PDB file of C-alpha atoms in Angstrom:
ATOM      1  CA  MET Z 188     165.031 -43.639 179.551  1.00 82.00           C
ATOM      2  CA  ALA Z 189     162.776 -46.166 180.751  1.00 87.00           C
ATOM      3  CA  LEU Z 190     161.906 -44.745 183.580  1.00 85.00           C
ATOM      4  CA  ALA Z 191     161.796 -41.001 182.185  1.00 81.00           C
ATOM      5  CA  LEU Z 192     159.171 -42.948 179.728  1.00 87.00           C
ATOM      6  CA  VAL Z 193     156.985 -44.428 183.449  1.00 87.00           C
ATOM      7  CA  PRO Z 194     155.453 -41.466 184.416  1.00 81.00           C
ATOM      8  CA  GLU Z 195     154.581 -39.646 180.819  1.00 81.00           C
ATOM      9  CA  ALA Z 196     153.115 -42.324 180.405  1.00 87.00           C
ATOM     10  CA  LEU Z 197     150.381 -42.348 182.802  1.00 85.00           C
ATOM     11  CA  ALA Z 198     149.701 -38.018 182.595  1.00 81.00           C
ATOM     12  CA  PHE Z 199     148.883 -38.782 178.463  1.00 86.00           C
ATOM     13  CA  ALA Z 200     147.389 -40.925 179.672  1.00 88.00           C
ATOM     14  CA  LEU Z 201     145.361 -38.886 182.013  1.00 83.00           C
ATOM     15  CA  VAL Z 202     144.916 -36.546 179.028  1.00 83.00           C
ATOM     16  CA  ALA Z 203     143.055 -38.719 176.848  1.00 89.00           C
ATOM     17  CA  HIS Z 204     140.573 -40.530 179.896  1.00 88.00           C
ATOM     18  CA  VAL Z 205     141.900 -43.532 178.986  1.00 92.00           C
ATOM     19  CA  ASN Z 206     143.636 -46.116 181.728  1.00 91.00           C
ATOM     20  CA  PRO Z 207     147.535 -45.533 182.395  1.00 90.00           C
ATOM     21  CA  LEU Z 208     148.270 -48.983 181.186  1.00 93.00           C
ATOM     22  CA  VAL Z 209     146.528 -48.204 177.972  1.00 94.00           C
ATOM     23  CA  GLY Z 210     150.026 -45.060 178.108  1.00 93.00           C
ATOM     24  CA  LEU Z 211     152.099 -46.997 179.220  1.00 94.00           C
ATOM     25  CA  TYR Z 212     151.235 -50.822 176.787  1.00 95.00           C
ATOM     26  CA  ALA Z 213     151.404 -48.170 174.111  1.00 95.00           C
ATOM     27  CA  ALA Z 214     155.103 -46.280 175.302  1.00 95.00           C
ATOM     28  CA  PHE Z 215     156.751 -50.383 175.185  1.00 95.00           C
ATOM     29  CA  ILE Z 216     155.476 -50.908 171.737  1.00 96.00           C
ATOM     30  CA  MET Z 217     156.173 -47.380 170.112  1.00 96.00           C
ATOM     31  CA  CYS Z 218     159.788 -47.995 171.037  1.00 96.00           C
ATOM     32  CA  LEU Z 219     160.130 -51.219 170.823  1.00 96.00           C
ATOM     33  CA  ILE Z 220     158.911 -50.995 167.248  1.00 97.00           C
ATOM     34  CA  THR Z 221     160.350 -48.532 166.191  1.00 96.00           C
ATOM     35  CA  ALA Z 222     163.472 -49.466 168.145  1.00 95.00           C
ATOM     36  CA  ILE Z 223     164.006 -52.247 165.524  1.00 96.00           C
ATOM     37  CA  PHE Z 224     161.647 -50.916 162.136  1.00 96.00           C
ATOM     38  CA  GLY Z 225     162.953 -47.158 162.763  1.00 95.00           C
ATOM     39  CA  GLY Z 226     165.069 -45.043 160.038  1.00 93.00           C
ATOM     40  CA  ARG Z 227     166.189 -43.232 162.907  1.00 93.00           C
ATOM     41  CA  PRO Z 228     168.675 -44.810 165.836  1.00 92.00           C
ATOM     42  CA  GLY Z 229     168.554 -43.216 168.769  1.00 91.00           C
ATOM     43  CA  MET Z 230     165.334 -42.034 168.900  1.00 94.00           C
ATOM     44  CA  ILE Z 231     163.198 -42.397 171.349  1.00 95.00           C
ATOM     45  CA  SER Z 232     158.556 -43.354 170.625  1.00 95.00           C
ATOM     46  CA  GLY Z 233     156.309 -43.698 172.655  1.00 94.00           C
ATOM     47  CA  ALA Z 234     152.819 -41.942 174.398  1.00 91.00           C
ATOM     48  CA  THR Z 235     152.499 -38.267 173.576  1.00 88.00           C
ATOM     49  CA  GLY Z 236     150.775 -35.233 174.615  1.00 83.00           C
ATOM     50  CA  SER Z 237     150.222 -34.231 171.080  1.00 84.00           C
ATOM     51  CA  MET Z 238     148.683 -36.655 170.401  1.00 90.00           C
ATOM     52  CA  ALA Z 239     146.803 -37.465 174.537  1.00 89.00           C
ATOM     53  CA  VAL Z 240     144.711 -34.041 173.197  1.00 86.00           C
ATOM     54  CA  VAL Z 241     143.559 -34.662 170.031  1.00 90.00           C
ATOM     55  CA  MET Z 242     142.427 -38.562 170.995  1.00 93.00           C
ATOM     56  CA  VAL Z 243     140.076 -37.071 174.540  1.00 90.00           C
ATOM     57  CA  ALA Z 244     137.296 -35.718 172.179  1.00 90.00           C
ATOM     58  CA  LEU Z 245     137.240 -39.390 170.974  1.00 94.00           C
ATOM     59  CA  VAL Z 246     137.386 -41.043 173.806  1.00 94.00           C
ATOM     60  CA  VAL Z 247     134.766 -38.915 176.161  1.00 92.00           C
ATOM     61  CA  GLN Z 248     132.354 -39.541 173.197  1.00 93.00           C
ATOM     62  CA  HIS Z 249     132.461 -42.536 171.930  1.00 94.00           C
ATOM     63  CA  GLY Z 250     134.994 -44.944 174.888  1.00 93.00           C
ATOM     64  CA  VAL Z 251     138.618 -45.962 174.072  1.00 95.00           C
ATOM     65  CA  GLN Z 252     136.860 -48.542 171.476  1.00 95.00           C
ATOM     66  CA  TYR Z 253     137.180 -47.009 169.047  1.00 96.00           C
ATOM     67  CA  LEU Z 254     140.399 -45.569 170.082  1.00 96.00           C
ATOM     68  CA  PHE Z 255     142.181 -48.843 169.229  1.00 96.00           C
ATOM     69  CA  ALA Z 256     140.355 -48.232 166.071  1.00 96.00           C
ATOM     70  CA  THR Z 257     141.296 -44.770 165.407  1.00 96.00           C
ATOM     71  CA  ILE Z 258     144.469 -46.270 166.030  1.00 97.00           C
ATOM     72  CA  VAL Z 259     144.311 -49.123 163.954  1.00 96.00           C
ATOM     73  CA  LEU Z 260     143.833 -47.046 160.779  1.00 96.00           C
ATOM     74  CA  ALA Z 261     145.994 -43.871 161.538  1.00 97.00           C
ATOM     75  CA  GLY Z 262     149.331 -46.023 161.480  1.00 97.00           C
ATOM     76  CA  VAL Z 263     147.711 -47.932 158.498  1.00 97.00           C
ATOM     77  CA  LEU Z 264     147.735 -44.359 157.159  1.00 96.00           C
ATOM     78  CA  GLN Z 265     151.362 -43.683 158.678  1.00 96.00           C
ATOM     79  CA  ILE Z 266     151.934 -47.276 156.508  1.00 96.00           C
ATOM     80  CA  LEU Z 267     151.164 -45.830 153.167  1.00 96.00           C
ATOM     81  CA  PHE Z 268     153.216 -42.544 153.672  1.00 95.00           C
ATOM     82  CA  GLY Z 269     155.759 -44.095 153.872  1.00 94.00           C
ATOM     83  CA  VAL Z 270     155.421 -46.031 150.819  1.00 95.00           C
ATOM     84  CA  LEU Z 271     154.990 -43.179 148.831  1.00 93.00           C
ATOM     85  CA  ARG Z 272     158.346 -42.088 150.386  1.00 92.00           C
ATOM     86  CA  LEU Z 273     156.894 -39.123 151.213  1.00 88.00           C
ATOM     87  CA  GLY Z 274     158.675 -38.776 154.775  1.00 85.00           C
ATOM     88  CA  LYS Z 275     161.576 -36.702 151.700  1.00 80.00           C
ATOM     89  CA  PHE Z 276     160.020 -34.037 152.231  1.00 81.00           C
ATOM     90  CA  ILE Z 277     160.952 -32.606 155.619  1.00 77.00           C
ATOM     91  CA  ARG Z 278     163.910 -32.211 154.256  1.00 75.00           C
ATOM     92  CA  MET Z 279     162.051 -28.900 152.771  1.00 79.00           C
ATOM     93  CA  VAL Z 280     160.734 -26.580 156.569  1.00 77.00           C
ATOM     94  CA  PRO Z 281     163.321 -24.019 157.171  1.00 82.00           C
ATOM     95  CA  HIS Z 282     166.102 -24.264 159.446  1.00 77.00           C
ATOM     96  CA  PRO Z 283     163.600 -21.459 161.504  1.00 85.00           C
ATOM     97  CA  VAL Z 284     160.523 -24.139 161.451  1.00 81.00           C
ATOM     98  CA  MET Z 285     163.023 -26.283 163.194  1.00 76.00           C
ATOM     99  CA  LEU Z 286     163.809 -23.478 165.643  1.00 79.00           C
ATOM    100  CA  GLY Z 287     160.382 -22.777 166.683  1.00 82.00           C
ATOM    101  CA  PHE Z 288     158.989 -25.941 166.969  1.00 76.00           C
ATOM    102  CA  VAL Z 289     162.554 -27.188 169.351  1.00 75.00           C
ATOM    103  CA  ASN Z 290     161.630 -24.405 171.661  1.00 79.00           C
ATOM    104  CA  GLY Z 291     158.524 -24.037 171.270  1.00 77.00           C
ATOM    105  CA  LEU Z 292     157.821 -28.171 172.494  1.00 72.00           C
ATOM    106  CA  ALA Z 293     160.416 -27.329 174.877  1.00 76.00           C
ATOM    107  CA  ILE Z 294     157.983 -25.018 176.967  1.00 80.00           C
ATOM    108  CA  VAL Z 295     155.109 -27.564 175.963  1.00 74.00           C
ATOM    109  CA  ILE Z 296     157.462 -30.254 178.052  1.00 73.00           C
ATOM    110  CA  PHE Z 297     158.102 -27.809 180.753  1.00 80.00           C
ATOM    111  CA  LEU Z 298     154.837 -26.600 182.031  1.00 78.00           C
ATOM    112  CA  ALA Z 299     153.408 -30.462 181.489  1.00 75.00           C
ATOM    113  CA  GLN Z 300     155.776 -31.055 184.743  1.00 80.00           C
ATOM    114  CA  MET Z 301     154.068 -28.218 185.597  1.00 82.00           C
ATOM    115  CA  GLY Z 302     151.084 -30.479 186.091  1.00 79.00           C
ATOM    116  CA  HIS Z 303     153.298 -32.737 188.919  1.00 81.00           C
ATOM    117  CA  PHE Z 304     152.921 -30.354 191.424  1.00 85.00           C
ATOM    118  CA  LYS Z 305     149.370 -30.282 191.663  1.00 82.00           C
ATOM    119  CA  VAL Z 306     147.317 -32.648 193.935  1.00 78.00           C
ATOM    120  CA  LYS Z 307     143.590 -33.435 194.190  1.00 75.00           C
ATOM    121  CA  ASP Z 308     141.624 -33.337 197.771  1.00 74.00           C
ATOM    122  CA  ALA Z 309     138.982 -35.204 199.318  1.00 71.00           C
ATOM    123  CA  ALA Z 310     136.328 -33.782 196.432  1.00 72.00           C
ATOM    124  CA  GLY Z 311     138.440 -34.474 192.861  1.00 70.00           C
ATOM    125  CA  HIS Z 312     139.203 -30.940 192.493  1.00 76.00           C
ATOM    126  CA  GLU Z 313     143.016 -29.808 192.197  1.00 78.00           C
ATOM    127  CA  HIS Z 314     145.163 -26.744 193.863  1.00 81.00           C
ATOM    128  CA  TRP Z 315     149.280 -26.608 193.921  1.00 85.00           C
ATOM    129  CA  VAL Z 316     150.855 -27.817 196.887  1.00 82.00           C
ATOM    130  CA  GLY Z 317     152.678 -25.635 199.509  1.00 83.00           C
ATOM    131  CA  GLY Z 318     154.524 -25.232 201.996  1.00 85.00           C
ATOM    132  CA  HIS Z 319     157.381 -28.594 203.442  1.00 86.00           C
ATOM    133  CA  GLU Z 320     155.694 -30.773 200.692  1.00 88.00           C
ATOM    134  CA  LEU Z 321     156.651 -28.029 197.707  1.00 89.00           C
ATOM    135  CA  ALA Z 322     159.945 -27.782 199.460  1.00 92.00           C
ATOM    136  CA  VAL Z 323     160.192 -30.549 199.138  1.00 92.00           C
ATOM    137  CA  MET Z 324     159.985 -31.205 195.831  1.00 92.00           C
ATOM    138  CA  ILE Z 325     161.689 -28.025 194.562  1.00 92.00           C
ATOM    139  CA  GLY Z 326     164.975 -29.224 197.213  1.00 94.00           C
ATOM    140  CA  LEU Z 327     164.950 -32.637 194.871  1.00 93.00           C
ATOM    141  CA  ILE Z 328     164.328 -30.919 192.584  1.00 93.00           C
ATOM    142  CA  ILE Z 329     167.315 -29.536 191.385  1.00 94.00           C
ATOM    143  CA  VAL Z 330     169.663 -31.575 193.542  1.00 94.00           C
ATOM    144  CA  THR Z 331     168.731 -34.296 190.819  1.00 93.00           C
ATOM    145  CA  MET Z 332     169.708 -31.119 187.632  1.00 93.00           C
ATOM    146  CA  VAL Z 333     172.225 -30.720 189.927  1.00 94.00           C
ATOM    147  CA  ILE Z 334     174.040 -34.497 189.099  1.00 92.00           C
ATOM    148  CA  ILE Z 335     172.706 -34.616 185.348  1.00 88.00           C
ATOM    149  CA  TYR Z 336     174.424 -31.366 184.556  1.00 90.00           C
ATOM    150  CA  VAL Z 337     177.503 -31.838 186.496  1.00 92.00           C
ATOM    151  CA  LEU Z 338     178.407 -35.252 186.904  1.00 89.00           C
ATOM    152  CA  PRO Z 339     179.852 -36.014 183.585  1.00 87.00           C
ATOM    153  CA  ARG Z 340     182.635 -33.419 184.938  1.00 89.00           C
ATOM    154  CA  PHE Z 341     184.551 -36.312 186.455  1.00 88.00           C
ATOM    155  CA  SER Z 342     182.978 -39.321 184.798  1.00 85.00           C
ATOM    156  CA  LYS Z 343     180.470 -40.743 181.567  1.00 80.00           C
ATOM    157  CA  ALA Z 344     180.763 -44.151 182.490  1.00 80.00           C
ATOM    158  CA  ALA Z 345     176.670 -44.943 183.411  1.00 80.00           C
ATOM    159  CA  PRO Z 346     173.866 -41.823 182.168  1.00 80.00           C
ATOM    160  CA  SER Z 347     173.929 -38.682 184.598  1.00 85.00           C
ATOM    161  CA  SER Z 348     170.502 -38.829 184.678  1.00 84.00           C
ATOM    162  CA  LEU Z 349     170.571 -42.127 185.232  1.00 85.00           C
ATOM    163  CA  VAL Z 350     172.386 -42.157 187.740  1.00 89.00           C
ATOM    164  CA  ALA Z 351     170.310 -39.132 189.048  1.00 90.00           C
ATOM    165  CA  ILE Z 352     166.754 -41.009 189.046  1.00 89.00           C
ATOM    166  CA  LEU Z 353     168.785 -43.884 192.134  1.00 90.00           C
ATOM    167  CA  ALA Z 354     170.517 -41.795 194.356  1.00 92.00           C
ATOM    168  CA  ILE Z 355     167.304 -39.587 194.406  1.00 93.00           C
ATOM    169  CA  ALA Z 356     165.236 -42.817 195.439  1.00 91.00           C
ATOM    170  CA  LEU Z 357     167.388 -43.804 197.179  1.00 92.00           C
ATOM    171  CA  LEU Z 358     167.993 -40.780 199.342  1.00 92.00           C
ATOM    172  CA  THR Z 359     164.319 -40.470 200.156  1.00 93.00           C
ATOM    173  CA  ASN Z 360     164.338 -43.614 200.682  1.00 88.00           C
ATOM    174  CA  PHE Z 361     165.747 -44.381 203.389  1.00 90.00           C
ATOM    175  CA  LEU Z 362     166.556 -40.713 204.491  1.00 88.00           C
ATOM    176  CA  GLY Z 363     162.167 -41.507 205.022  1.00 88.00           C
ATOM    177  CA  ILE Z 364     161.413 -38.596 202.881  1.00 89.00           C
ATOM    178  CA  HIS Z 365     158.626 -38.359 202.402  1.00 89.00           C
ATOM    179  CA  THR Z 366     156.942 -37.106 198.785  1.00 89.00           C
ATOM    180  CA  LYS Z 367     155.045 -37.291 194.973  1.00 88.00           C
ATOM    181  CA  THR Z 368     155.438 -40.212 194.209  1.00 89.00           C
ATOM    182  CA  VAL Z 369     154.625 -42.425 191.125  1.00 88.00           C
ATOM    183  CA  GLY Z 370     152.854 -45.087 192.447  1.00 87.00           C
ATOM    184  CA  ASP Z 371     150.870 -41.543 194.213  1.00 85.00           C
ATOM    185  CA  MET Z 372     150.396 -40.801 189.642  1.00 82.00           C
ATOM    186  CA  ALA Z 373     148.828 -44.863 188.915  1.00 84.00           C
ATOM    187  CA  SER Z 374     149.414 -48.171 189.988  1.00 86.00           C
ATOM    188  CA  ILE Z 375     151.195 -49.492 187.101  1.00 89.00           C
ATOM    189  CA  HIS Z 376     151.211 -52.726 188.275  1.00 91.00           C
ATOM    190  CA  GLY Z 377     149.706 -55.278 184.892  1.00 90.00           C
ATOM    191  CA  GLY Z 378     150.366 -58.609 182.767  1.00 92.00           C
ATOM    192  CA  PHE Z 379     151.207 -58.800 179.024  1.00 93.00           C
ATOM    193  CA  PRO Z 380     148.894 -57.408 176.703  1.00 93.00           C
ATOM    194  CA  LYS Z 381     146.473 -59.712 174.998  1.00 92.00           C
ATOM    195  CA  PHE Z 382     145.706 -59.099 171.647  1.00 94.00           C
ATOM    196  CA  HIS Z 383     142.001 -57.403 170.777  1.00 90.00           C
ATOM    197  CA  ILE Z 384     140.177 -56.501 167.785  1.00 93.00           C
ATOM    198  CA  ALA Z 385     138.222 -53.335 168.599  1.00 93.00           C
ATOM    199  CA  ALA Z 386     134.913 -53.394 170.101  1.00 92.00           C
ATOM    200  CA  VAL Z 387     132.862 -50.805 167.920  1.00 94.00           C
ATOM    201  CA  PRO Z 388     130.160 -51.570 165.049  1.00 93.00           C
ATOM    202  CA  TRP Z 389     131.452 -52.678 162.112  1.00 87.00           C
ATOM    203  CA  ASN Z 390     130.020 -49.813 159.679  1.00 91.00           C
ATOM    204  CA  MET Z 391     129.807 -46.906 157.915  1.00 92.00           C
ATOM    205  CA  ALA Z 392     128.553 -44.932 161.105  1.00 92.00           C
ATOM    206  CA  THR Z 393     131.676 -46.633 162.556  1.00 93.00           C
ATOM    207  CA  LEU Z 394     133.552 -45.493 159.845  1.00 93.00           C
ATOM    208  CA  LYS Z 395     132.435 -42.186 160.092  1.00 94.00           C
ATOM    209  CA  VAL Z 396     133.567 -41.024 163.604  1.00 94.00           C
ATOM    210  CA  VAL Z 397     137.185 -43.136 163.398  1.00 96.00           C
ATOM    211  CA  VAL Z 398     138.288 -41.347 159.484  1.00 96.00           C
ATOM    212  CA  PRO Z 399     138.899 -37.792 160.944  1.00 95.00           C
ATOM    213  CA  TYR Z 400     140.956 -38.272 163.867  1.00 96.00           C
ATOM    214  CA  ALA Z 401     143.158 -40.989 162.379  1.00 96.00           C
ATOM    215  CA  PHE Z 402     144.350 -38.836 159.894  1.00 96.00           C
ATOM    216  CA  ILE Z 403     144.641 -36.053 162.480  1.00 94.00           C
ATOM    217  CA  LEU Z 404     146.771 -38.509 164.228  1.00 95.00           C
ATOM    218  CA  ALA Z 405     148.823 -39.569 161.463  1.00 95.00           C
ATOM    219  CA  GLY Z 406     149.639 -36.326 160.162  1.00 91.00           C
ATOM    220  CA  VAL Z 407     150.013 -34.934 163.986  1.00 90.00           C
ATOM    221  CA  GLY Z 408     152.003 -38.678 165.470  1.00 92.00           C
ATOM    222  CA  LEU Z 409     154.645 -38.077 161.651  1.00 93.00           C
ATOM    223  CA  ILE Z 410     155.180 -33.989 161.150  1.00 90.00           C
ATOM    224  CA  GLU Z 411     156.270 -34.437 165.486  1.00 90.00           C
ATOM    225  CA  THR Z 412     157.844 -37.598 164.502  1.00 93.00           C
ATOM    226  CA  LEU Z 413     159.643 -36.145 160.788  1.00 92.00           C
ATOM    227  CA  LEU Z 414     160.705 -32.832 162.910  1.00 90.00           C
ATOM    228  CA  THR Z 415     162.316 -34.818 165.299  1.00 91.00           C
ATOM    229  CA  LEU Z 416     163.732 -36.568 163.501  1.00 92.00           C
ATOM    230  CA  ASN Z 417     165.360 -33.828 161.494  1.00 89.00           C
ATOM    231  CA  LEU Z 418     166.386 -32.201 164.620  1.00 88.00           C
ATOM    232  CA  VAL Z 419     168.850 -35.999 165.533  1.00 91.00           C
ATOM    233  CA  ASP Z 420     170.322 -35.631 162.245  1.00 90.00           C
ATOM    234  CA  ASP Z 421     171.066 -32.439 162.782  1.00 87.00           C
ATOM    235  CA  MET Z 422     172.729 -32.786 166.688  1.00 87.00           C
ATOM    236  CA  THR Z 423     174.924 -36.180 165.376  1.00 88.00           C
ATOM    237  CA  ASP Z 424     175.829 -35.075 162.179  1.00 88.00           C
ATOM    238  CA  THR Z 425     174.462 -38.051 160.084  1.00 88.00           C
ATOM    239  CA  ARG Z 426     171.501 -39.023 157.771  1.00 89.00           C
ATOM    240  CA  GLY Z 427     167.533 -40.156 159.222  1.00 89.00           C
ATOM    241  CA  ARG Z 428     165.531 -42.410 156.871  1.00 93.00           C
ATOM    242  CA  PRO Z 429     162.485 -40.482 157.098  1.00 93.00           C
ATOM    243  CA  ASN Z 430     160.288 -42.553 154.521  1.00 94.00           C
ATOM    244  CA  ARG Z 431     161.501 -45.513 157.342  1.00 95.00           C
ATOM    245  CA  GLU Z 432     160.566 -43.974 160.791  1.00 95.00           C
ATOM    246  CA  CYS Z 433     157.206 -43.747 158.346  1.00 95.00           C
ATOM    247  CA  LEU Z 434     156.783 -47.635 158.127  1.00 96.00           C
ATOM    248  CA  ALA Z 435     157.381 -48.453 161.754  1.00 97.00           C
ATOM    249  CA  GLN Z 436     155.570 -45.679 162.862  1.00 96.00           C
ATOM    250  CA  GLY Z 437     152.745 -47.466 161.722  1.00 96.00           C
ATOM    251  CA  VAL Z 438     153.489 -50.409 162.121  1.00 97.00           C
ATOM    252  CA  GLY Z 439     153.482 -49.263 166.382  1.00 97.00           C
ATOM    253  CA  ASN Z 440     150.390 -47.953 166.034  1.00 97.00           C
ATOM    254  CA  MET Z 441     148.087 -51.243 164.633  1.00 97.00           C
ATOM    255  CA  VAL Z 442     149.602 -53.376 167.043  1.00 97.00           C
ATOM    256  CA  CYS Z 443     148.453 -50.222 170.206  1.00 96.00           C
ATOM    257  CA  GLY Z 444     144.821 -50.159 168.176  1.00 96.00           C
ATOM    258  CA  PHE Z 445     145.271 -54.116 168.366  1.00 97.00           C
ATOM    259  CA  PHE Z 446     146.818 -54.322 172.509  1.00 96.00           C
ATOM    260  CA  GLY Z 447     145.406 -52.096 174.287  1.00 94.00           C
ATOM    261  CA  GLY Z 448     147.532 -48.319 173.702  1.00 95.00           C
ATOM    262  CA  MET Z 449     146.718 -45.544 173.151  1.00 95.00           C
ATOM    263  CA  GLY Z 450     149.242 -45.337 170.041  1.00 94.00           C
ATOM    264  CA  GLY Z 451     152.220 -42.191 169.591  1.00 94.00           C
ATOM    265  CA  CYS Z 452     154.468 -40.951 167.749  1.00 94.00           C
ATOM    266  CA  ALA Z 453     158.282 -40.031 168.570  1.00 94.00           C
ATOM    267  CA  MET Z 454     158.832 -38.509 171.433  1.00 91.00           C
ATOM    268  CA  ILE Z 455     161.374 -35.150 171.353  1.00 86.00           C
ATOM    269  CA  GLY Z 456     162.681 -34.732 175.124  1.00 83.00           C
ATOM    270  CA  GLN Z 457     163.022 -38.818 175.484  1.00 88.00           C
ATOM    271  CA  THR Z 458     165.455 -37.771 172.602  1.00 91.00           C
ATOM    272  CA  MET Z 459     166.692 -35.578 174.121  1.00 87.00           C
ATOM    273  CA  ILE Z 460     167.985 -36.826 176.820  1.00 85.00           C
ATOM    274  CA  ASN Z 461     168.579 -40.614 174.379  1.00 89.00           C
ATOM    275  CA  ILE Z 462     171.221 -38.550 172.498  1.00 90.00           C
ATOM    276  CA  ASN Z 463     172.176 -36.758 175.062  1.00 84.00           C
ATOM    277  CA  SER Z 464     173.758 -39.463 177.222  1.00 82.00           C
ATOM    278  CA  GLY Z 465     175.635 -40.585 173.691  1.00 84.00           C
ATOM    279  CA  ALA Z 466     173.022 -42.687 172.409  1.00 87.00           C
ATOM    280  CA  ARG Z 467     173.037 -43.806 168.973  1.00 87.00           C
ATOM    281  CA  ARG Z 468     172.849 -47.392 167.942  1.00 90.00           C
ATOM    282  CA  ARG Z 469     169.026 -49.278 168.199  1.00 92.00           C
ATOM    283  CA  LEU Z 470     170.027 -51.419 171.066  1.00 93.00           C
ATOM    284  CA  SER Z 471     168.913 -47.961 173.633  1.00 92.00           C
ATOM    285  CA  GLY Z 472     165.425 -47.884 172.462  1.00 93.00           C
ATOM    286  CA  ILE Z 473     165.339 -51.143 172.672  1.00 95.00           C
ATOM    287  CA  VAL Z 474     166.070 -52.273 176.360  1.00 94.00           C
ATOM    288  CA  ALA Z 475     164.391 -48.632 176.850  1.00 93.00           C
ATOM    289  CA  GLY Z 476     160.953 -50.854 175.394  1.00 94.00           C
ATOM    290  CA  LEU Z 477     162.097 -53.578 177.575  1.00 95.00           C
ATOM    291  CA  CYS Z 478     162.275 -52.311 180.541  1.00 94.00           C
ATOM    292  CA  LEU Z 479     159.414 -50.771 180.364  1.00 93.00           C
ATOM    293  CA  LEU Z 480     157.517 -54.063 179.826  1.00 94.00           C
ATOM    294  CA  SER Z 481     160.240 -55.529 182.815  1.00 94.00           C
ATOM    295  CA  PHE Z 482     158.230 -52.554 185.402  1.00 92.00           C
ATOM    296  CA  ILE Z 483     154.964 -53.523 184.560  1.00 93.00           C
ATOM    297  CA  LEU Z 484     155.371 -57.366 184.446  1.00 93.00           C
ATOM    298  CA  PHE Z 485     158.040 -57.674 188.346  1.00 93.00           C
ATOM    299  CA  THR Z 486     159.103 -54.360 189.227  1.00 90.00           C
ATOM    300  CA  SER Z 487     156.147 -51.720 188.780  1.00 90.00           C
ATOM    301  CA  SER Z 488     156.074 -52.142 193.336  1.00 89.00           C
ATOM    302  CA  LEU Z 489     160.367 -50.622 193.591  1.00 87.00           C
ATOM    303  CA  ILE Z 490     159.144 -47.580 190.032  1.00 89.00           C
ATOM    304  CA  GLU Z 491     157.316 -46.786 192.500  1.00 89.00           C
ATOM    305  CA  ARG Z 492     158.849 -45.595 195.384  1.00 89.00           C
ATOM    306  CA  ILE Z 493     160.601 -43.380 192.961  1.00 89.00           C
ATOM    307  CA  PRO Z 494     161.010 -39.617 193.229  1.00 90.00           C
ATOM    308  CA  ILE Z 495     158.098 -37.628 191.240  1.00 87.00           C
ATOM    309  CA  ALA Z 496     160.606 -34.310 191.478  1.00 88.00           C
ATOM    310  CA  ALA Z 497     163.453 -36.740 189.906  1.00 87.00           C
ATOM    311  CA  LEU Z 498     161.749 -37.069 186.897  1.00 83.00           C
ATOM    312  CA  VAL Z 499     161.070 -33.806 187.499  1.00 84.00           C
ATOM    313  CA  GLY Z 500     164.366 -33.289 187.339  1.00 85.00           C
ATOM    314  CA  VAL Z 501     165.243 -34.479 184.015  1.00 79.00           C
ATOM    315  CA  MET Z 502     162.575 -34.077 181.847  1.00 76.00           C
ATOM    316  CA  PHE Z 503     163.770 -30.279 183.167  1.00 74.00           C
TER     317      PHE Z 503
END
């Protein structure tokens, strides 16, 4: 899960026009806090595209410091939502809406992977890769998908997604196969996130800017989170605690705002990978969050060599 979180966090940080580490810090903080305190064991949270597309206008117009202030307020609103025990109303969402949500996000996740098939030229313009480079990427993606679907028939000792990622990484490095890697997107090396209060004027003008975005981000984050929670409930035939999840999401976003993260919510793609790999306890999310932090602090040079094709294959 930690490996699958890296390219998504980088991509969504770039969408929101913030430093890639801002996305990675959010993924680490959200994943860890919601795994420990959330109401749905096995669910994975991190930086998400649904929230990033809302953030971009705020960042472009006012700067990243306003984003941090907004994320803190959004977290407060989510905590209030949980305290008022409004999360239970997600049970009233009709099943056809759930199906539409899942299938719609599947299309969004699929289309999001298409961005990895583009490169920038010297002028900064994006264009599709082609020729040998495209053939190599498609070949690696197919091999990844074959490993994921075939391996469980023979052994479930290790998650097939993890085996596939490691196998493709070793294959490309030992055979010297040139393909796009995580490092080509951005460097993931950094330090431990530091406490930081948003450097914005604390006045009514700032509040007028921050409040509308905070309500939108809080709402988008809770809707995606609670619908994902409902989906996992159906898949595992168990019952999560939506109000507790609202509180954990709020705390996670508040911490993100104070420690330089872009905030986030539950991630349906990563959650499905986690659940389908057999995760049913909080330990899976805790380990994913801690591994993500270790990538940033200690093993960035190794993680940056992982082929993007392997991670795209996992998401497919």
